[in-house]
CSV table of C-alpha atoms in Angstrom, one decimal:
chain,number,residue,atom,x,y,z
A,2,MET,CA,0.0,0.0,0.0
A,3,SER,CA,1.4,3.5,-0.9
A,4,THR,CA,2.0,6.3,1.5
A,5,THR,CA,-0.9,8.3,-0.1
A,6,ASP,CA,-3.4,5.4,0.4
A,7,THR,CA,-2.3,5.0,3.9
A,8,THR,CA,-2.8,8.6,4.8
A,9,THR,CA,-6.2,8.7,3.1
A,10,SER,CA,-7.2,5.6,5.0
A,11,LEU,CA,-6.1,7.1,8.3
A,12,GLN,CA,-8.0,10.3,7.6
A,13,GLU,CA,-11.2,8.4,6.8
A,14,GLN,CA,-10.8,6.4,10.0
A,15,ASP,CA,-10.3,9.6,12.0
A,16,THR,CA,-13.4,11.1,10.4
A,17,LEU,CA,-15.5,8.1,11.4
A,18,GLU,CA,-14.2,8.1,14.9
A,19,LYS,CA,-14.9,11.8,15.6
A,20,PRO,CA,-18.6,12.7,15.6
A,21,PRO,CA,-19.6,16.2,14.6
A,22,TYR,CA,-19.9,18.9,17.2
A,23,VAL,CA,-23.5,19.8,16.5
A,24,ASN,CA,-26.5,17.5,16.6
A,25,PHE,CA,-29.6,19.0,15.0
A,26,SER,CA,-31.7,15.9,15.4
A,27,SER,CA,-34.8,15.9,17.4
A,28,GLN,CA,-33.1,13.8,20.0
A,29,ALA,CA,-30.4,16.4,20.8
A,30,THR,CA,-30.8,17.5,24.4
A,31,SER,CA,-27.9,19.8,25.1
A,32,LEU,CA,-28.7,23.5,25.1
A,33,ARG,CA,-25.1,24.5,24.6
A,34,GLN,CA,-23.7,23.0,21.4
A,35,PRO,CA,-20.4,24.4,20.0
A,36,SER,CA,-20.6,25.6,16.5
A,37,PRO,CA,-18.7,23.8,13.7
A,38,MET,CA,-17.7,27.2,12.4
A,39,SER,CA,-16.3,28.5,15.6
A,40,ALA,CA,-12.6,28.8,16.2
A,41,PRO,CA,-10.9,25.9,17.9
A,42,LYS,CA,-10.8,26.3,21.6
A,43,ARG,CA,-7.6,26.3,23.6
A,44,PRO,CA,-6.8,22.9,25.2
A,45,ARG,CA,-7.8,22.6,28.8
A,46,GLY,CA,-6.3,20.7,31.6
A,47,PRO,CA,-7.7,17.4,32.9
A,48,ARG,CA,-11.2,17.5,34.1
A,49,LEU,CA,-12.2,16.4,37.6
A,50,LYS,CA,-14.6,13.5,37.6
A,51,SER,CA,-17.7,14.4,39.5
A,52,SER,CA,-19.1,10.8,39.5
A,53,ILE,CA,-17.3,7.9,41.0
A,54,ARG,CA,-16.4,4.6,39.4
A,55,THR,CA,-18.8,2.0,38.3
A,56,GLU,CA,-17.7,-0.5,41.0
A,57,GLU,CA,-18.7,2.1,43.6
A,58,SER,CA,-22.1,2.9,42.2
A,59,PHE,CA,-23.7,0.6,44.8
A,60,THR,CA,-22.9,3.1,47.5
A,61,GLN,CA,-24.4,6.2,45.7
A,62,PRO,CA,-27.7,7.9,46.5
A,63,ARG,CA,-30.6,5.7,45.7
A,64,ASP,CA,-32.1,6.2,42.2
A,65,ILE,CA,-35.8,6.9,42.9
A,66,GLU,CA,-36.7,6.0,39.3
A,67,LYS,CA,-35.6,2.4,39.8
A,68,HIS,CA,-38.0,-0.2,41.2
A,69,SER,CA,-37.0,-3.2,43.3
A,70,LYS,CA,-39.3,-6.1,43.8
A,71,LEU,CA,-37.4,-7.3,46.9
A,72,PRO,CA,-39.2,-6.7,50.2
A,73,TYR,CA,-37.6,-3.9,52.3
A,74,PHE,CA,-36.1,-6.3,54.9
A,75,LEU,CA,-34.0,-8.0,52.1
A,76,ARG,CA,-32.7,-4.9,50.4
A,77,MET,CA,-29.1,-3.9,50.9
A,78,HIS,CA,-28.8,-0.7,48.8
A,79,GLY,CA,-29.7,2.0,51.3
A,80,SER,CA,-29.6,-0.3,54.3
A,81,ILE,CA,-27.5,0.6,57.3
A,82,THR,CA,-26.5,-3.1,57.7
A,83,PRO,CA,-23.1,-3.0,56.0
A,84,ARG,CA,-22.0,-0.2,58.4
A,85,MET,CA,-23.2,-2.4,61.3
A,86,ILE,CA,-21.0,-5.4,60.6
A,87,ILE,CA,-17.9,-4.3,62.5
A,88,PRO,CA,-19.9,-2.9,65.6
A,89,LEU,CA,-22.1,-6.0,65.8
A,90,ALA,CA,-19.0,-8.3,65.5
A,91,PHE,CA,-17.5,-6.4,68.4
A,92,VAL,CA,-20.7,-6.5,70.4
A,93,GLY,CA,-21.1,-10.2,69.7
A,94,ALA,CA,-17.6,-10.9,70.9
A,95,TRP,CA,-18.2,-8.9,74.0
A,96,ALA,CA,-21.5,-10.6,74.8
A,97,THR,CA,-19.8,-14.0,74.2
A,98,LEU,CA,-17.1,-13.1,76.7
A,99,ILE,CA,-19.5,-12.0,79.4
A,100,THR,CA,-21.7,-15.0,78.8
A,101,CYS,CA,-18.8,-17.5,79.1
A,102,ILE,CA,-17.5,-15.9,82.2
A,103,SER,CA,-20.9,-15.9,83.8
A,104,HIS,CA,-21.4,-19.6,82.9
A,105,TRP,CA,-18.0,-21.1,83.8
A,106,VAL,CA,-16.4,-18.6,86.3
A,107,HIS,CA,-18.8,-16.3,88.1
A,108,PRO,CA,-22.2,-14.8,87.2
A,109,LEU,CA,-21.8,-11.2,86.2
A,110,VAL,CA,-25.4,-10.0,86.8
A,111,VAL,CA,-26.8,-6.5,87.4
A,112,SER,CA,-30.3,-5.5,88.2
A,113,SER,CA,-32.7,-5.1,85.3
A,114,LEU,CA,-33.7,-1.7,86.8
A,115,LEU,CA,-30.6,-0.3,85.2
A,116,LEU,CA,-31.8,-1.5,81.8
A,117,THR,CA,-35.1,0.4,82.3
A,118,VAL,CA,-33.4,3.7,83.5
A,119,LEU,CA,-30.7,3.7,80.9
A,120,GLY,CA,-33.2,2.6,78.2
A,121,PHE,CA,-35.3,5.7,78.7
A,122,VAL,CA,-32.3,8.0,78.5
A,123,VAL,CA,-30.9,6.2,75.4
A,124,GLY,CA,-34.3,6.4,73.7
A,125,LEU,CA,-34.6,10.1,74.5
A,126,GLY,CA,-31.1,10.8,73.1
A,127,ILE,CA,-31.6,8.7,69.9
A,128,SER,CA,-35.0,10.3,69.3
A,129,PHE,CA,-33.5,13.8,69.6
A,130,ARG,CA,-30.6,12.9,67.3
A,131,THR,CA,-32.8,11.3,64.7
A,132,SER,CA,-35.5,14.0,64.6
A,133,SER,CA,-32.8,16.7,64.3
A,134,ALA,CA,-31.1,14.9,61.4
A,135,TYR,CA,-34.4,14.3,59.6
A,136,GLU,CA,-35.3,17.9,60.0
A,137,ARG,CA,-32.1,18.9,58.3
A,138,TYR,CA,-32.8,16.3,55.5
A,139,VAL,CA,-36.3,17.8,55.0
A,140,ASP,CA,-34.8,21.3,54.9
A,141,GLY,CA,-32.3,20.3,52.3
A,142,ARG,CA,-35.1,18.8,50.1
A,143,LYS,CA,-37.3,21.9,50.5
A,144,TYR,CA,-34.4,24.2,49.5
A,145,TRP,CA,-33.8,22.1,46.4
A,146,ALA,CA,-37.5,22.2,45.5
A,147,GLN,CA,-37.4,26.0,45.9
A,148,LEU,CA,-34.4,26.0,43.5
A,149,SER,CA,-36.3,24.0,40.9
A,150,GLN,CA,-39.3,26.3,41.1
A,151,ALA,CA,-37.3,29.5,40.9
A,152,SER,CA,-35.2,28.1,38.0
A,153,ARG,CA,-38.3,27.1,36.0
A,154,ASP,CA,-39.9,30.5,36.6
A,155,LEU,CA,-36.7,32.3,35.6
A,156,ALA,CA,-36.1,30.2,32.5
A,157,ARG,CA,-39.8,30.7,31.4
A,158,HIS,CA,-39.7,34.4,31.9
A,159,ILE,CA,-36.5,34.8,30.0
A,160,TRP,CA,-37.5,32.6,27.1
A,161,ILE,CA,-41.0,34.1,26.7
A,162,HIS,CA,-40.8,37.7,27.8
A,163,VAL,CA,-37.3,38.8,26.6
A,164,GLU,CA,-37.8,40.1,23.0
A,165,GLU,CA,-35.7,38.8,20.1
A,166,ARG,CA,-35.1,41.7,17.7
A,167,HIS,CA,-35.3,39.7,14.4
A,168,GLU,CA,-37.3,42.3,12.4
A,169,PRO,CA,-34.8,45.3,12.6
A,170,ASP,CA,-31.8,43.1,12.1
A,171,ALA,CA,-31.5,39.3,11.6
A,172,GLU,CA,-28.0,39.2,13.1
A,173,LEU,CA,-29.2,41.2,16.1
A,174,GLY,CA,-32.1,38.8,16.6
A,175,LYS,CA,-29.7,35.8,16.4
A,176,GLN,CA,-27.5,37.4,19.1
A,177,ASP,CA,-30.6,37.9,21.3
A,178,LEU,CA,-31.6,34.2,20.8
A,179,LEU,CA,-28.1,33.0,21.7
A,180,GLY,CA,-28.0,35.3,24.7
A,181,LYS,CA,-31.3,33.8,26.0
A,182,VAL,CA,-29.9,30.3,25.5
A,183,THR,CA,-26.7,31.3,27.4
A,184,ALA,CA,-28.9,32.7,30.3
A,185,LEU,CA,-30.7,29.4,30.4
A,186,ASN,CA,-27.4,27.5,30.5
A,187,LEU,CA,-26.4,29.7,33.5
A,188,ILE,CA,-29.5,28.6,35.4
A,189,VAL,CA,-28.4,25.0,34.9
A,190,ALA,CA,-24.8,26.0,35.8
A,191,PHE,CA,-26.0,27.5,39.1
A,192,ALA,CA,-27.7,24.2,40.2
A,193,VAL,CA,-24.7,22.1,39.2
A,194,ALA,CA,-22.2,24.5,40.8
A,195,LEU,CA,-24.3,24.5,44.0
A,196,LYS,CA,-24.3,20.7,44.0
A,197,HIS,CA,-20.5,20.6,43.8
A,198,ARG,CA,-20.1,23.3,46.5
A,199,LEU,CA,-22.3,21.4,48.9
A,200,ARG,CA,-20.1,18.3,48.3
A,201,PHE,CA,-16.9,20.4,49.0
A,202,GLU,CA,-15.9,20.3,45.4
A,203,PRO,CA,-14.9,23.9,44.9
A,204,TYR,CA,-13.5,24.0,41.3
A,205,ALA,CA,-15.1,24.6,37.9
A,206,GLN,CA,-13.4,21.8,36.0
A,207,TYR,CA,-15.8,19.0,36.8
A,208,ASP,CA,-17.1,17.0,33.8
A,209,ASP,CA,-20.8,18.1,34.2
A,210,LEU,CA,-19.9,21.8,35.0
A,211,GLU,CA,-16.9,22.9,32.9
A,212,HIS,CA,-18.8,23.2,29.6
A,213,LEU,CA,-21.4,25.5,31.3
A,214,VAL,CA,-18.9,27.9,33.0
A,215,SER,CA,-15.7,27.7,31.0
A,216,HIS,CA,-16.5,31.0,29.3
A,217,LEU,CA,-16.9,32.8,32.6
A,218,SER,CA,-14.1,34.5,34.6
A,219,THR,CA,-14.4,32.9,38.0
A,220,PHE,CA,-12.1,32.4,41.0
A,221,ALA,CA,-12.9,28.7,41.0
A,222,GLY,CA,-11.7,28.4,37.4
A,223,GLU,CA,-8.5,30.4,38.0
A,224,ALA,CA,-7.6,28.5,41.2
A,225,PHE,CA,-7.6,25.1,39.5
A,226,ASP,CA,-4.2,23.3,39.7
A,227,PRO,CA,-4.3,19.9,38.0
A,228,ASP,CA,-1.3,18.6,39.9
A,229,ALA,CA,-2.7,19.5,43.3
A,230,SER,CA,-6.5,19.1,42.6
A,231,LEU,CA,-6.8,15.8,40.9
A,232,PRO,CA,-8.0,13.2,43.4
A,233,GLY,CA,-5.8,10.1,43.6
A,234,PRO,CA,-7.3,6.6,43.2
A,235,LYS,CA,-8.7,4.9,46.3
A,236,SER,CA,-7.3,1.7,47.5
A,237,SER,CA,-9.4,-1.4,47.9
A,238,TRP,CA,-8.9,-1.1,51.7
A,239,LYS,CA,-10.1,2.5,51.8
A,240,ARG,CA,-13.2,1.7,49.6
A,241,GLY,CA,-14.0,-1.3,51.8
A,242,GLY,CA,-13.5,0.7,55.0
A,243,GLU,CA,-15.8,3.5,53.7
A,244,TYR,CA,-18.5,1.0,52.8
A,245,LEU,CA,-18.3,-0.6,56.3
A,246,GLY,CA,-18.4,2.8,57.9
A,247,LEU,CA,-15.0,2.7,59.5
A,248,ALA,CA,-14.1,6.2,60.8
A,249,ILE,CA,-10.4,5.6,60.2
A,250,ALA,CA,-11.0,5.0,56.5
A,251,GLN,CA,-13.0,8.2,55.9
A,252,SER,CA,-11.2,11.2,54.5
A,253,ASN,CA,-11.8,14.8,55.5
A,254,PRO,CA,-14.4,16.0,53.0
A,255,ARG,CA,-12.9,19.5,53.1
A,256,LYS,CA,-9.3,18.4,52.3
A,257,VAL,CA,-9.6,19.7,48.6
A,258,ILE,CA,-10.6,23.1,49.9
A,259,LYS,CA,-7.8,23.1,52.6
A,260,ARG,CA,-5.1,22.2,50.0
A,261,SER,CA,-5.9,25.1,47.7
A,262,LYS,CA,-3.4,27.9,47.8
A,263,LYS,CA,-5.7,30.4,45.9
A,264,ASN,CA,-9.0,32.1,46.6
A,265,LEU,CA,-11.7,29.6,45.5
A,266,GLY,CA,-14.5,32.2,45.6
A,267,ASN,CA,-18.1,31.1,45.6
A,268,LEU,CA,-18.9,29.7,42.2
A,269,PRO,CA,-22.8,29.6,42.5
A,270,LEU,CA,-22.8,33.2,43.7
A,271,GLU,CA,-20.6,34.2,40.7
A,272,VAL,CA,-22.9,32.4,38.3
A,273,LEU,CA,-25.8,34.3,39.9
A,274,THR,CA,-23.9,37.6,39.4
A,275,TYR,CA,-23.6,36.8,35.6
A,276,LEU,CA,-27.3,36.0,35.5
A,277,SER,CA,-28.1,39.4,37.1
A,278,ALA,CA,-25.8,41.1,34.6
A,279,TYR,CA,-27.7,39.5,31.7
A,280,VAL,CA,-31.1,40.6,33.1
A,281,GLU,CA,-29.8,44.1,33.6
A,282,SER,CA,-28.5,44.2,30.0
A,283,VAL,CA,-31.8,43.1,28.4
A,284,ILE,CA,-33.7,45.7,30.5
A,285,ARG,CA,-31.3,48.5,29.4
A,286,SER,CA,-31.6,47.4,25.7
A,287,GLY,CA,-35.4,47.6,25.8
A,288,GLN,CA,-35.9,43.9,25.2
A,289,PHE,CA,-37.5,43.4,28.6
A,290,THR,CA,-39.7,46.4,29.5
A,291,ASN,CA,-42.7,44.9,31.4
A,292,GLY,CA,-42.3,46.1,35.0
A,293,THR,CA,-44.3,43.2,36.5
A,294,GLN,CA,-42.2,40.6,34.7
A,295,GLN,CA,-39.0,42.4,35.8
A,296,ALA,CA,-40.1,42.2,39.4
A,297,MET,CA,-40.9,38.5,39.0
A,298,VAL,CA,-37.5,37.8,37.5
A,299,MET,CA,-35.8,39.7,40.3
A,300,ASN,CA,-37.8,37.7,42.8
A,301,SER,CA,-36.6,34.5,41.1
A,302,LEU,CA,-32.9,35.6,41.4
A,303,ASN,CA,-33.4,36.5,45.0
A,304,SER,CA,-35.0,33.1,45.6
A,305,LEU,CA,-31.9,31.4,44.1
A,306,ASN,CA,-29.7,33.4,46.5
A,307,GLU,CA,-31.9,32.3,49.4
A,308,VAL,CA,-31.4,28.7,48.3
A,309,LEU,CA,-27.7,29.2,48.3
A,310,ALA,CA,-27.7,30.7,51.8
A,311,GLY,CA,-30.2,28.1,53.2
A,312,THR,CA,-28.3,25.1,51.9
A,313,GLU,CA,-25.0,26.4,53.2
A,314,ARG,CA,-26.7,26.9,56.6
A,315,VAL,CA,-27.8,23.2,56.6
A,316,LEU,CA,-24.4,22.1,55.5
A,317,ASN,CA,-22.3,24.2,57.9
A,318,THR,CA,-24.5,23.9,61.0
A,319,PRO,CA,-24.5,20.3,62.2
A,320,LEU,CA,-25.7,19.0,65.5
A,321,PRO,CA,-23.4,20.4,68.2
A,322,VAL,CA,-20.5,18.0,68.8
A,323,ALA,CA,-21.2,17.8,72.5
A,324,TYR,CA,-24.6,16.3,71.8
A,325,SER,CA,-23.1,13.8,69.3
A,326,ILE,CA,-20.4,12.7,71.7
A,327,ALA,CA,-22.7,12.4,74.6
A,328,ILE,CA,-25.4,10.4,72.7
A,329,SER,CA,-22.7,8.1,71.2
A,330,GLN,CA,-21.2,7.5,74.7
A,331,ILE,CA,-24.5,6.8,76.4
A,332,THR,CA,-25.6,4.5,73.6
A,333,TRP,CA,-22.4,2.4,73.8
A,334,VAL,CA,-22.6,2.2,77.6
A,335,TYR,CA,-26.1,0.9,77.3
A,336,VAL,CA,-25.1,-1.7,74.7
A,337,MET,CA,-22.1,-2.8,76.7
A,338,LEU,CA,-24.2,-3.4,79.8
A,339,LEU,CA,-26.8,-5.5,78.0
A,340,PRO,CA,-25.1,-8.9,78.6
A,341,PHE,CA,-24.9,-8.2,82.3
A,342,GLN,CA,-28.6,-7.6,82.5
A,343,LEU,CA,-29.8,-10.3,80.1
A,344,TRP,CA,-27.7,-13.3,81.4
A,345,ASP,CA,-29.8,-14.1,84.4
A,346,ALA,CA,-33.0,-14.5,82.3
A,347,LEU,CA,-31.7,-15.6,78.9
A,348,ARG,CA,-28.5,-17.6,79.6
A,349,TRP,CA,-26.9,-18.5,76.2
A,350,ILE,CA,-29.6,-16.5,74.4
A,351,THR,CA,-27.9,-13.5,75.8
A,352,ILE,CA,-25.5,-13.5,72.9
A,353,PRO,CA,-28.0,-13.2,70.0
A,354,GLY,CA,-30.3,-11.0,72.2
A,355,THR,CA,-27.5,-8.5,72.8
A,356,ILE,CA,-26.6,-8.5,69.0
A,357,VAL,CA,-30.3,-7.8,68.1
A,358,GLY,CA,-30.6,-5.1,70.7
A,359,ALA,CA,-27.4,-3.5,69.5
A,360,TYR,CA,-28.5,-3.6,65.9
A,361,ILE,CA,-31.7,-1.7,66.8
A,362,ILE,CA,-30.1,1.0,68.9
A,363,LEU,CA,-26.9,1.5,67.0
A,364,GLY,CA,-28.6,1.2,63.6
A,365,ILE,CA,-31.1,4.0,64.4
A,366,ALA,CA,-28.2,6.2,65.7
A,367,ALA,CA,-26.2,5.5,62.5
A,368,ILE,CA,-29.1,6.5,60.3
A,369,GLY,CA,-29.2,9.8,62.1
A,370,ARG,CA,-25.5,10.4,61.4
A,371,GLU,CA,-25.9,9.5,57.8
A,372,ILE,CA,-28.8,11.8,56.9
A,373,GLU,CA,-27.5,14.7,59.0
A,374,ASN,CA,-25.8,16.0,55.8
A,375,PRO,CA,-28.3,15.4,53.0
A,376,PHE,CA,-26.1,16.6,50.2
A,377,GLY,CA,-23.4,13.9,50.2
A,378,ARG,CA,-22.9,10.7,48.3
A,379,ASP,CA,-24.3,8.2,50.8
A,380,GLU,CA,-27.1,5.9,49.8
A,381,ASN,CA,-29.7,7.8,51.7
A,382,ASP,CA,-28.7,11.3,50.7
A,383,LEU,CA,-30.6,13.4,48.3
A,384,PRO,CA,-29.9,12.4,44.6
A,385,LEU,CA,-28.6,15.8,43.6
A,386,ASP,CA,-27.2,14.4,40.3
A,387,LYS,CA,-30.7,13.3,39.3
A,388,PHE,CA,-32.2,16.6,40.4
A,389,CYS,CA,-29.7,18.6,38.2
A,390,GLN,CA,-30.3,16.3,35.2
A,391,GLY,CA,-34.0,16.7,35.6
A,392,LEU,CA,-33.7,20.5,35.8
A,393,GLU,CA,-31.6,20.6,32.7
A,394,ASP,CA,-34.1,18.4,30.8
A,395,GLU,CA,-37.0,20.7,31.9
A,396,ILE,CA,-35.1,23.8,30.7
A,397,ASN,CA,-34.3,22.0,27.5
A,398,VAL,CA,-38.0,21.5,27.0
A,399,ILE,CA,-38.7,25.2,27.5
A,400,ALA,CA,-36.0,26.2,24.9
A,401,ALA,CA,-36.9,23.4,22.4
A,402,ARG,CA,-39.5,25.6,20.6
A,403,ALA,CA,-39.7,29.3,19.8
A,404,PRO,CA,-41.9,31.3,22.2
A,405,PRO,CA,-45.5,30.3,21.2
A,406,LYS,CA,-47.8,32.9,19.7
A,407,PRO,CA,-51.4,32.8,20.9
A,408,GLU,CA,-52.8,32.9,17.3
A,409,GLU,CA,-51.0,29.7,16.5
A,410,PHE,CA,-52.8,27.6,19.2
A,411,VAL,CA,-56.0,29.6,19.8
A,412,MET,CA,-57.1,29.9,16.2
A,413,ASN,CA,-56.2,26.3,15.4
A,414,ASP,CA,-58.9,24.0,14.0
A,415,ASP,CA,-57.6,21.2,16.2
A,416,ASN,CA,-58.5,23.4,19.2
A,417,SER,CA,-61.7,21.7,20.6
A,418,ILE,CA,-62.9,24.6,22.6
A,419,MET,CA,-66.4,23.6,23.7
A,420,PHE,CA,-68.7,20.6,22.9
A,421,ASP,CA,-66.1,19.3,20.4
A,422,ASN,CA,-66.5,22.4,18.4
A,423,SER,CA,-63.3,23.9,16.9
A,424,TYR,CA,-62.3,27.5,16.8
A,425,SER,CA,-63.6,28.1,13.3
A,426,THR,CA,-67.0,26.7,14.1
A,427,LEU,CA,-67.5,28.8,17.2
A,428,ALA,CA,-66.0,31.9,15.5
A,429,ALA,CA,-68.9,31.9,13.1
A,430,GLN,CA,-71.4,32.1,16.0
A,431,SER,CA,-72.5,35.3,17.8
A,432,ILE,CA,-71.2,36.4,21.2
A,433,GLU,CA,-74.6,35.5,22.8
A,434,ASP,CA,-74.5,32.0,21.4
A,435,ILE,CA,-71.0,31.4,22.7
A,436,ARG,CA,-71.9,32.6,26.2
A,437,ALA,CA,-75.1,30.5,26.1
A,438,GLY,CA,-72.9,27.5,25.3
A,439,LEU,CA,-70.6,28.3,28.2
A,440,ARG,CA,-73.6,28.3,30.6
A,441,ALA,CA,-74.9,25.1,29.1
A,442,ARG,CA,-71.4,23.5,29.5
A,443,THR,CA,-71.6,24.3,33.3
A,444,VAL,CA,-75.0,22.6,33.6
A,445,ARG,CA,-73.8,19.7,31.5
A,446,ALA,CA,-70.6,19.2,33.6
A,447,SER,CA,-72.7,19.1,36.8
A,448,ALA,CA,-75.1,16.6,35.4
A,449,VAL,CA,-72.2,14.3,34.2
A,450,ARG,CA,-70.6,14.4,37.6
A,451,ALA,CA,-73.9,13.6,39.3
A,452,SER,CA,-74.6,10.7,36.9
A,453,SER,CA,-71.0,9.3,37.5
A,454,GLN,CA,-71.4,9.5,41.3
A,455,GLN,CA,-74.8,7.7,41.1
A,456,ALA,CA,-73.3,5.0,38.9
A,457,ARG,CA,-70.4,4.4,41.3
A,458,GLY,CA,-72.9,4.3,44.2
A,459,GLU,CA,-75.0,1.7,42.5
A,460,LYS,CA,-72.0,-0.3,41.6
A,461,GLN,CA,-70.7,-0.3,45.2
A,462,GLY,CA,-74.2,-1.2,46.5
A,463,VAL,CA,-74.2,-4.2,44.3
């Protein structure tokens, strides 16, 4: 084969392996597609992976879209059981030791009154810990619901009410359209940046965020150092220790922030600043002149800022450490005293009885510790990745079509307005006839509901 044929073959293979940048098909979902005519971008450094490896997916927040046919008591994903293996093994060994000493050497027995008194205190402490943690979990979900609502409202107002100036100048109208799409991308960027901030991931080079904020000048983007910021691979021992809940295997979640030598800024706040600048620009240019809509957009921006402050409050205000230490100590004292109190009544059943009691008490306390921070990557944390993907899909739906014009859907012959009559049929009638039909529709709807209720009553009677 000649050199020319070899070069041509390699070029064809390279063309087949590299898909085009832009996908104009109906299945394209990304709002921000690079143009094939744009200048080549400068090469960037390595990206930070925001999602963990496939073998660790079992420990990620539970996917609410998946359905399991296993009964709850057999499920492991989301269960606290793996984190209870080591504590229960220790409790089982302790109970076995006390039982053997009581049987062969000397009975080690204390009054069951101690079990009652300590049980009340332990129950009170665990109840306080669990209720406080669940309150923080609910607060986190409420803030994210507020983010979704404010983002949808803001995207809808920008897409519908910001004018595109196509008639004076086609190029100017194109710029307006691309500006609106950029603003919608920034709304998605705010949610994704907030997710990473709540997980102590302070940079802008994550694989689901970089393409949304790479064109912005931010402290997080400037502070990135590939040599110091890239996380190293986890060893099998460390992954296993984290899965089993060993404190010695868990890293400081803020270590990436502590290692940074530059100002990391606040990326969600900076994105919000760019969004505010865009709103200000369209107001000044006369594209967005409705005062009521302007106030609603400003309220949405303020709502996003409230979400940022509220989620940071939940993240950075855990249960005071004194409570956590005291509840943990009281709980373990109670569990360690169980064999002394159960031996006189249960004998060798003391061992499994102590293990079951420890599983109940320590398990509930462990659940409280896990959901205390609802923004992490534990199985029972909020699925923030899914929330961000869902928000992006919803904003894609808003931007998928041009802002609808009322005449296109009101004056449509497929518009069955009343009694299966289309717009053209009713438009030929007088105002009095249309209003009479509206009154008749009310009477008819009431009669249909009454008839349906009567039919259901007769069927239930039978």
